[in-house]
Coordinates of C-alpha atoms and ligand atoms in Angstrom, one line a residue:
M291 CA 0.0 0.0 0.0
E292 CA 1.3 3.4 -0.9
K293 CA 1.8 6.0 1.8
L294 CA 3.2 9.5 2.3
V295 CA 6.0 10.0 4.8
I296 CA 6.4 13.5 6.1
H297 CA 9.0 15.0 8.5
G298 CA 7.3 18.1 9.8
G299 CA 8.7 21.5 10.7
N300 CA 10.2 22.7 7.5
R301 CA 9.2 26.2 6.5
L302 CA 7.6 26.3 3.0
T303 CA 9.0 29.0 0.7
G304 CA 9.0 29.7 -3.0
E305 CA 6.6 29.8 -6.0
M306 CA 4.2 27.4 -7.4
S307 CA 1.2 27.1 -9.6
V308 CA -1.9 24.9 -9.4
H309 CA -3.4 22.4 -11.8
G310 CA -6.7 22.9 -13.5
S311 CA -9.9 22.6 -11.4
K312 CA -11.0 19.0 -10.8
N313 CA -14.6 20.2 -10.2
S314 CA -14.6 22.1 -13.5
A315 CA -12.9 19.5 -15.6
L316 CA -15.3 16.7 -14.6
P317 CA -18.6 18.3 -15.8
I318 CA -16.8 19.7 -18.8
L319 CA -15.6 16.3 -19.8
A320 CA -19.2 15.0 -19.3
A321 CA -20.4 17.8 -21.6
T322 CA -18.1 16.7 -24.4
A323 CA -20.4 13.6 -24.7
L324 CA -23.3 15.9 -25.3
T325 CA -21.7 17.9 -28.1
G326 CA -21.6 15.0 -30.7
C327 CA -18.4 16.4 -32.1
E328 CA -14.7 17.1 -31.2
S329 CA -13.9 19.1 -28.1
V330 CA -10.4 20.1 -27.0
I331 CA -10.0 20.7 -23.3
H332 CA -6.8 22.2 -22.0
N333 CA -5.5 22.4 -18.4
C334 CA -7.2 19.1 -17.6
P335 CA -5.6 17.9 -14.3
R336 CA -3.9 14.5 -14.1
L337 CA -6.1 13.1 -11.3
S338 CA -7.7 9.7 -10.8
D339 CA -11.2 11.3 -10.9
V340 CA -10.4 12.8 -14.3
D341 CA -9.1 9.3 -15.5
A342 CA -12.4 7.9 -14.3
A343 CA -14.3 10.5 -16.4
I344 CA -12.2 9.6 -19.4
D345 CA -12.9 5.9 -18.9
I346 CA -16.7 6.7 -18.8
L347 CA -16.4 8.6 -22.0
K348 CA -14.6 5.7 -23.6
S349 CA -17.2 3.2 -22.3
L350 CA -19.9 5.3 -24.0
G351 CA -18.1 5.1 -27.3
C352 CA -16.2 8.4 -27.4
K353 CA -12.7 8.5 -28.8
V354 CA -10.4 10.2 -26.2
N355 CA -6.8 11.2 -26.5
R356 CA -4.8 12.9 -23.7
E357 CA -1.5 14.7 -24.5
N358 CA -0.1 16.2 -21.3
D359 CA -2.8 18.4 -20.0
T360 CA -4.9 18.5 -23.1
V361 CA -7.7 16.0 -23.6
T362 CA -9.4 15.7 -27.0
V363 CA -12.8 14.0 -27.1
N364 CA -14.6 13.0 -30.2
S365 CA -18.2 12.0 -29.3
C366 CA -19.7 11.7 -32.8
C367 CA -20.6 8.0 -32.3
L368 CA -22.0 7.2 -28.9
E369 CA -22.7 3.5 -28.6
N370 CA -24.0 3.1 -25.1
D371 CA -26.6 4.8 -22.9
E372 CA -25.4 3.2 -19.7
V373 CA -22.5 4.2 -17.5
P374 CA -21.1 0.8 -16.3
A375 CA -21.6 0.2 -12.6
P376 CA -17.9 -0.2 -11.8
L377 CA -17.2 3.3 -13.4
M378 CA -20.2 4.8 -11.6
Q379 CA -18.6 3.6 -8.3
K380 CA -15.4 5.3 -9.0
M381 CA -16.6 8.8 -8.3
R382 CA -19.6 10.9 -7.4
S383 CA -19.3 13.0 -10.6
S384 CA -20.4 10.0 -12.7
V385 CA -23.9 11.3 -12.0
I386 CA -23.2 14.4 -14.2
F387 CA -23.2 12.1 -17.2
M388 CA -27.0 11.8 -16.7
G389 CA -27.7 15.3 -18.1
A390 CA -25.1 14.9 -20.9
M391 CA -26.6 11.6 -22.1
L392 CA -30.2 12.8 -21.8
G393 CA -29.3 15.8 -23.8
R394 CA -27.6 13.7 -26.4
N395 CA -29.8 10.7 -26.8
G396 CA -32.8 11.3 -24.5
K397 CA -31.8 8.2 -22.5
A398 CA -29.4 7.4 -19.6
V399 CA -28.9 4.4 -17.4
L400 CA -27.0 4.9 -14.1
S401 CA -26.4 3.0 -10.9
A402 CA -25.5 4.4 -7.5
P403 CA -22.5 6.8 -7.8
G404 CA -19.4 6.4 -5.6
G405 CA -17.2 9.1 -4.3
C406 CA -16.0 10.5 -1.0
E407 CA -18.1 9.3 2.0
I408 CA -18.8 12.7 3.4
G409 CA -22.5 12.4 3.9
L410 CA -25.6 10.8 2.4
R411 CA -25.3 12.6 -0.9
P412 CA -28.7 11.7 -2.4
I413 CA -29.5 12.7 -6.0
D414 CA -33.2 13.6 -5.4
M415 CA -32.7 17.2 -6.6
H416 CA -31.1 16.0 -9.9
I417 CA -34.0 13.6 -10.4
S418 CA -36.8 16.1 -9.7
A419 CA -35.1 18.7 -12.0
V420 CA -34.8 16.4 -15.0
K421 CA -38.4 15.2 -14.4
A422 CA -39.4 18.8 -14.8
L423 CA -37.7 18.8 -18.2
G424 CA -39.9 15.9 -19.3
V425 CA -37.8 12.9 -18.2
S426 CA -39.4 9.8 -16.7
V427 CA -37.3 7.9 -14.1
T428 CA -37.7 4.2 -13.1
N429 CA -35.7 2.2 -10.7
E430 CA -35.0 -1.5 -11.6
D431 CA -32.3 -4.0 -10.7
G432 CA -30.3 -1.4 -8.9
R433 CA -30.3 0.9 -11.9
L434 CA -32.0 4.2 -12.6
Y435 CA -33.4 4.4 -16.1
F436 CA -33.9 8.0 -17.4
T437 CA -36.0 8.5 -20.6
A438 CA -37.2 11.6 -22.3
E439 CA -39.7 9.8 -24.6
N440 CA -41.2 13.0 -26.0
G441 CA -37.9 14.9 -26.0
L442 CA -36.6 17.4 -23.4
K443 CA -38.7 20.5 -22.8
G444 CA -37.6 23.7 -21.2
A445 CA -39.2 24.4 -17.8
K446 CA -39.2 26.7 -14.8
I447 CA -37.3 24.9 -12.0
T448 CA -36.4 26.0 -8.5
L449 CA -33.8 24.0 -6.7
P450 CA -34.5 23.5 -2.9
F451 CA -30.8 24.0 -2.3
P452 CA -28.1 25.4 -4.7
S453 CA -26.7 22.0 -5.5
V454 CA -23.6 22.1 -7.7
G455 CA -24.3 18.8 -9.4
A456 CA -28.0 19.3 -9.9
T457 CA -27.3 22.7 -11.5
E458 CA -24.8 21.1 -13.8
N459 CA -27.2 18.3 -14.8
V460 CA -29.9 20.9 -15.6
M461 CA -27.5 23.0 -17.7
L462 CA -26.4 19.9 -19.7
A463 CA -29.9 18.6 -20.4
A464 CA -31.6 22.0 -20.8
C465 CA -29.2 23.5 -23.3
V466 CA -30.5 21.2 -26.0
A467 CA -34.1 21.1 -24.8
K468 CA -37.0 22.6 -26.7
G469 CA -37.7 26.1 -25.4
T470 CA -36.3 28.0 -22.4
T471 CA -35.4 26.8 -19.0
V472 CA -35.3 29.1 -16.0
L473 CA -33.4 27.6 -13.1
D474 CA -33.8 29.5 -9.8
N475 CA -31.6 29.0 -6.7
A476 CA -28.9 27.7 -9.0
A477 CA -25.4 27.1 -7.6
R478 CA -23.0 30.0 -8.3
E479 CA -19.6 28.3 -8.0
P480 CA -16.9 29.3 -10.5
E481 CA -17.1 25.8 -11.8
I482 CA -20.7 26.4 -12.9
T483 CA -19.5 29.5 -14.8
D484 CA -16.7 27.5 -16.4
L485 CA -19.1 24.8 -17.6
A486 CA -21.4 27.5 -19.0
D487 CA -18.5 29.1 -20.8
F488 CA -17.5 25.8 -22.4
L489 CA -21.1 25.0 -23.4
N490 CA -21.6 28.5 -24.8
K491 CA -18.4 28.1 -26.9
C492 CA -20.1 25.0 -28.3
G493 CA -23.2 27.1 -29.3
A494 CA -25.4 26.8 -26.2
R495 CA -27.3 29.8 -24.9
I496 CA -26.8 29.9 -21.1
Y497 CA -27.2 33.2 -19.4
G498 CA -26.6 34.3 -15.8
A499 CA -23.9 31.8 -14.8
G500 CA -22.5 33.0 -11.5
D501 CA -25.9 34.4 -10.4
S502 CA -28.7 32.4 -8.8
T503 CA -31.0 32.4 -11.8
L504 CA -29.9 30.7 -14.9
I505 CA -31.7 31.2 -18.2
I506 CA -31.0 28.4 -20.7
K507 CA -32.4 28.8 -24.2
G508 CA -32.4 25.4 -25.9
V509 CA -30.5 25.1 -29.2
N510 CA -30.9 22.3 -31.8
R511 CA -27.2 21.3 -31.9
L512 CA -23.8 22.1 -30.5
H513 CA -20.5 22.4 -32.4
P514 CA -16.8 21.8 -31.8
A515 CA -15.0 24.0 -29.3
E516 CA -11.7 24.4 -27.5
H517 CA -11.6 25.4 -23.8
T518 CA -9.1 25.9 -21.0
V519 CA -10.2 24.7 -17.5
I520 CA -10.0 27.4 -14.8
P521 CA -7.3 26.9 -12.1
D522 CA -8.2 24.8 -9.0
R523 CA -9.3 27.2 -6.3
I524 CA -9.5 24.5 -3.7
A525 CA -6.0 23.3 -4.4
A526 CA -4.7 26.9 -4.2
A527 CA -6.4 27.4 -0.9
S528 CA -5.0 24.1 0.4
Y529 CA -1.4 25.0 -0.4
L530 CA -1.9 28.5 1.1
L531 CA -2.9 26.7 4.3
C532 CA 0.2 24.5 4.2
A533 CA 2.3 27.7 4.0
A534 CA 0.3 29.2 6.8
V535 CA 1.0 26.3 9.3
T536 CA 4.8 26.3 8.5
Q537 CA 5.6 30.0 9.0
G538 CA 6.0 29.9 5.2
N539 CA 6.2 32.5 2.5
I540 CA 4.8 31.3 -0.8
L541 CA 3.6 32.8 -4.1
I542 CA 0.9 30.9 -6.0
N543 CA 0.9 32.0 -9.7
E544 CA -1.7 31.6 -12.4
I545 CA -4.8 31.5 -10.1
T546 CA -7.9 33.7 -9.9
P547 CA -7.8 35.4 -6.5
K548 CA -11.4 36.3 -6.6
H549 CA -12.3 32.6 -6.5
I550 CA -10.8 32.4 -3.0
A551 CA -11.9 35.9 -1.9
V552 CA -13.8 34.5 1.1
L553 CA -10.6 32.8 2.4
L554 CA -8.2 35.7 2.2
P555 CA -9.6 37.8 5.1
V556 CA -9.7 34.7 7.2
L557 CA -6.0 34.1 6.6
Q558 CA -5.4 37.7 7.5
E559 CA -7.4 37.3 10.7
M560 CA -5.1 34.3 11.4
G561 CA -2.1 36.7 11.2
C562 CA -1.0 36.0 7.6
I563 CA 0.1 38.8 5.3
I564 CA -1.6 38.5 1.9
K565 CA -0.4 40.2 -1.3
L566 CA -2.5 40.0 -4.4
S567 CA -2.0 40.6 -8.1
A568 CA -4.5 40.0 -10.9
N569 CA -3.5 36.3 -11.1
S570 CA -1.4 35.5 -8.0
V571 CA -1.5 35.4 -4.3
R572 CA 1.5 35.6 -1.9
L573 CA 1.1 34.5 1.7
V574 CA 3.6 35.3 4.5
A575 CA 2.7 33.5 7.6
P576 CA 3.3 34.7 11.2
A577 CA 5.4 32.8 13.8
R578 CA 2.1 31.5 15.2
L579 CA -1.4 31.6 13.7
S580 CA -4.2 33.2 15.6
R581 CA -7.6 31.6 16.0
V582 CA -10.7 32.6 14.1
E583 CA -13.8 33.2 16.1
I584 CA -16.3 31.2 13.9
L585 CA -16.4 29.9 10.4
R586 CA -19.4 28.5 8.6
T587 CA -19.3 26.5 5.4
M588 CA -21.8 27.8 2.8
P589 CA -22.4 27.5 -0.9
Y590 CA -20.3 29.9 -3.0
P591 CA -19.5 32.7 -2.5
G592 CA -19.5 31.5 1.2
F593 CA -16.7 29.7 2.9
P594 CA -16.2 26.4 0.9
T595 CA -16.8 23.1 2.5
D596 CA -13.9 21.7 0.5
I597 CA -11.5 23.9 2.5
Q598 CA -13.0 23.1 5.9
A599 CA -10.7 20.1 6.6
P600 CA -7.4 21.7 5.8
M601 CA -8.6 24.9 7.7
T602 CA -9.4 22.7 10.7
A603 CA -5.9 21.3 10.6
A604 CA -4.4 24.8 10.4
L605 CA -6.5 26.0 13.3
S606 CA -5.5 23.1 15.4
V607 CA -2.1 24.8 16.0
A608 CA -3.4 28.4 16.2
D609 CA -3.3 30.4 19.4
G610 CA -6.8 30.2 20.9
T611 CA -10.1 28.5 20.3
S612 CA -11.9 28.5 16.9
V613 CA -15.3 27.2 16.0
M614 CA -16.1 25.6 12.7
I615 CA -19.7 24.8 11.5
E616 CA -20.0 22.4 8.5
N617 CA -23.3 23.2 6.9
I618 CA -23.0 21.4 3.6
F619 CA -22.1 17.7 4.3
E620 CA -23.1 15.9 7.4
S621 CA -20.1 13.6 7.7
R622 CA -17.2 15.8 6.8
Y623 CA -15.3 15.6 10.1
K624 CA -13.7 12.2 9.5
H625 CA -10.2 13.8 9.5
I626 CA -10.6 15.0 13.1
S627 CA -10.1 11.6 14.8
E628 CA -6.8 11.5 12.8
L629 CA -5.8 15.0 13.9
L630 CA -6.3 13.9 17.5
K631 CA -3.6 11.3 17.0
L632 CA -1.2 14.1 16.3
G633 CA -2.2 15.8 19.6
A634 CA -4.8 18.2 18.4
N635 CA -7.5 19.2 20.8
I636 CA -10.8 19.3 18.9
S637 CA -14.3 18.3 19.9
V638 CA -17.2 17.7 17.5
E639 CA -20.8 18.0 18.2
G640 CA -23.1 17.5 15.2
R641 CA -22.1 20.0 12.6
M642 CA -19.9 22.0 15.0
A643 CA -16.2 21.5 15.7
V644 CA -14.5 23.4 18.6
I645 CA -10.8 23.6 17.9
R646 CA -8.6 24.5 20.8
G647 CA -5.3 25.4 19.4
V648 CA -2.3 23.5 20.8
P649 CA 1.3 24.8 20.7
Y650 CA 2.5 21.9 18.6
L651 CA 1.5 18.6 17.0
S652 CA 3.6 15.4 17.1
G653 CA 4.1 13.0 14.2
A654 CA 1.8 9.9 14.1
L655 CA 0.5 7.1 11.8
L656 CA -2.5 8.4 10.0
R657 CA -5.1 7.2 7.5
A658 CA -6.6 9.5 4.9
P659 CA -10.4 9.3 5.3
D660 CA -11.4 11.1 2.1
L661 CA -9.9 13.6 -0.4
R662 CA -10.0 16.9 1.5
G663 CA -9.7 15.2 4.9
G664 CA -6.6 13.4 3.5
F665 CA -5.0 16.8 2.5
A666 CA -5.8 18.1 6.0
L667 CA -3.6 15.4 7.3
I668 CA -0.7 16.5 5.0
T669 CA -1.3 20.1 6.3
A670 CA -1.1 19.0 9.9
A671 CA 1.8 16.7 9.4
L672 CA 3.8 19.5 7.8
A673 CA 3.4 21.5 11.0
A674 CA 4.0 18.6 13.3
R675 CA 7.3 17.7 15.1
G676 CA 8.7 14.4 13.9
E677 CA 7.6 11.9 11.3
S678 CA 4.1 11.2 10.2
E679 CA 2.9 8.5 7.8
I680 CA -0.3 8.8 5.9
T681 CA -1.9 5.7 4.4
H682 CA -5.0 5.3 2.0
I683 CA -3.5 8.2 0.0
E684 CA -5.5 7.2 -3.1
H685 CA -8.2 9.5 -1.8
I686 CA -5.7 12.5 -2.0
Y687 CA -4.8 11.8 -5.6
R688 CA -8.4 12.1 -6.7
G689 CA -8.0 15.9 -6.3
Y690 CA -4.4 16.9 -6.0
E691 CA -1.8 16.4 -8.8
E692 CA 1.5 15.2 -7.4
P693 CA 1.3 17.1 -4.1
E694 CA 4.5 15.6 -2.8
H695 CA 6.4 17.2 -5.7
I696 CA 4.9 20.6 -5.2
L697 CA 5.5 20.5 -1.5
E698 CA 9.0 19.2 -1.9
S699 CA 9.8 22.0 -4.3
L700 CA 8.7 24.4 -1.5
G701 CA 11.1 22.8 1.0
A702 CA 8.9 20.2 2.7
D703 CA 10.4 16.8 3.6
I704 CA 7.7 14.6 2.0
K705 CA 8.1 11.3 0.2
R706 CA 5.6 9.0 -1.5
I707 CA 6.5 5.4 -0.8
Ligands
LIG877 C1 -19.8 19.4 -5.6 O1 -20.4 18.2 -5.1 C2 -18.3 19.1 -5.5 N1 -18.0 18.0 -6.4 C3 -17.8 18.8 -4.1 O2 -16.4 18.7 -4.1 C4 -18.2 20.0 -3.2 O3 -17.9 19.7 -1.9 C5 -19.7 20.3 -3.3 O4 -20.1 20.5 -4.7 C6 -20.2 21.5 -2.6 O5 -19.5 22.6 -3.0 C7 -17.8 18.3 -7.7 O6 -18.0 19.3 -8.2 C8 -17.4 17.1 -8.5 P1 -23.9 19.5 -4.0 P2 -21.9 17.9 -5.3 O7 -24.9 18.8 -4.9 O8 -22.3 18.4 -6.6 C9 -27.2 17.8 -0.9 C10 -14.4 17.8 -3.4 O9 -13.8 17.5 -2.3 N2 -27.9 17.2 -2.0 O10 -23.8 20.9 -4.1 O11 -22.1 16.5 -5.0 C11 -25.8 17.1 -0.7 O12 -26.0 15.8 0.0 C12 -15.9 17.5 -3.6 O13 -13.8 18.2 -4.4 C13 -29.1 16.6 -1.8 O14 -29.6 16.5 -0.7 O15 -22.5 18.8 -4.1 C14 -25.1 18.1 0.1 O16 -25.4 18.0 1.4 C15 -16.5 16.7 -2.6 N3 -29.8 16.2 -2.9 C16 -25.5 19.4 -0.5 O17 -26.8 19.1 -1.1 C17 -29.3 16.3 -4.2 O18 -29.9 15.8 -5.1 C18 -24.6 20.0 -1.5 O19 -24.3 19.1 -2.5 C19 -28.0 16.9 -4.4 C20 -27.4 17.4 -3.3

């Protein structure tokens, strides 16, 4: 079994850039199945979840070629309507193929999606939304059969919660539906805007991405397009937190600072100096971080749930007591029992974690519970005295491209064994 071995205590310094956004690349790759022609996607990160999306495209009959960070997909001849169960199991985002396949063929067969175990993660909102577009859904032999017998029809839909995945599925299906769809309470994440940008380059007419109402005017067909995936804001935030816990001084280039705008004042409250340019962020950390009074995870532009775990790790060595409230996923504190092994003082009650900062952590044997929880353990181990070993690191590689190389280049003592 592979593991990461980290000797903590090294100060991180230097410059880096982040890979393309996982959570943009996945729906955009699904969208390439909808277009029925060739799409060229640049800045596609080399991550196991992206490999899973490529395997799904191939299983549907697409021709896919990857050269470095550019993935070319030709979806002219789709052969299958079903995402095979073993591929569904590989990641949660397999569910986004539903909207793409419905838009393409009016049919999709899916089984239960896999992915990080961070909560129940039902897909009821996806199902009600596509039903509103004229899709019937039946559940047989552990599979969900989606059929738009009379074609997809634009509709007025209000999501009960701004679900990222449900918003993406509606965009994919509605952009080729007959008539106009108005989606209220849509997710506003930058990844939604990136998907809209790609689809609009293909000829779709999606208006309002980034706002909570999307207007999607259905078009008859899409055409070939080339697109560059936005930088990964969650990876950028994660590395800033690694610098913050190691008294570091790092510059992250080629990112979009406004995508992490909510994090920057929090880092300042923790005592970090932040210097911004149009496409870079420098963080200079203090000798010891300060606590933050209270942080609540919220849909974008609120504090991202995906940064909660690395932030909890950073606050575990801050001076004072911080409170974290996880509002998005009900089981996203699995990293905390691992942080306790390092000597952190954190208690959890329901959605609230109370983090009493300790002066130092000490190396321990750790197990990555999920993607962001796994990165939180890297963050904590970089700050800890002595050696830590992290197992089950396959979770981490779903969302971070070669983190050991990036961190080593900044001065960390980290090895993948
Ligand atoms: C996306 O997941 C991201 N994944 C997640 O990133 C991210 O944590 C999440 O959005 C929130 O920002 C991708 O983009 C691939 P949601 P998604 O639908 O679409 C509930 C990471 O670490 N819900 O916005 O699955 C759901 O259970 C990952 O990179 C329903 O109840 O998130 C959750 O509590 C993990 N019914 C909340 O809504 C539904 O039908 C938000 O989920 C759909 C969602």
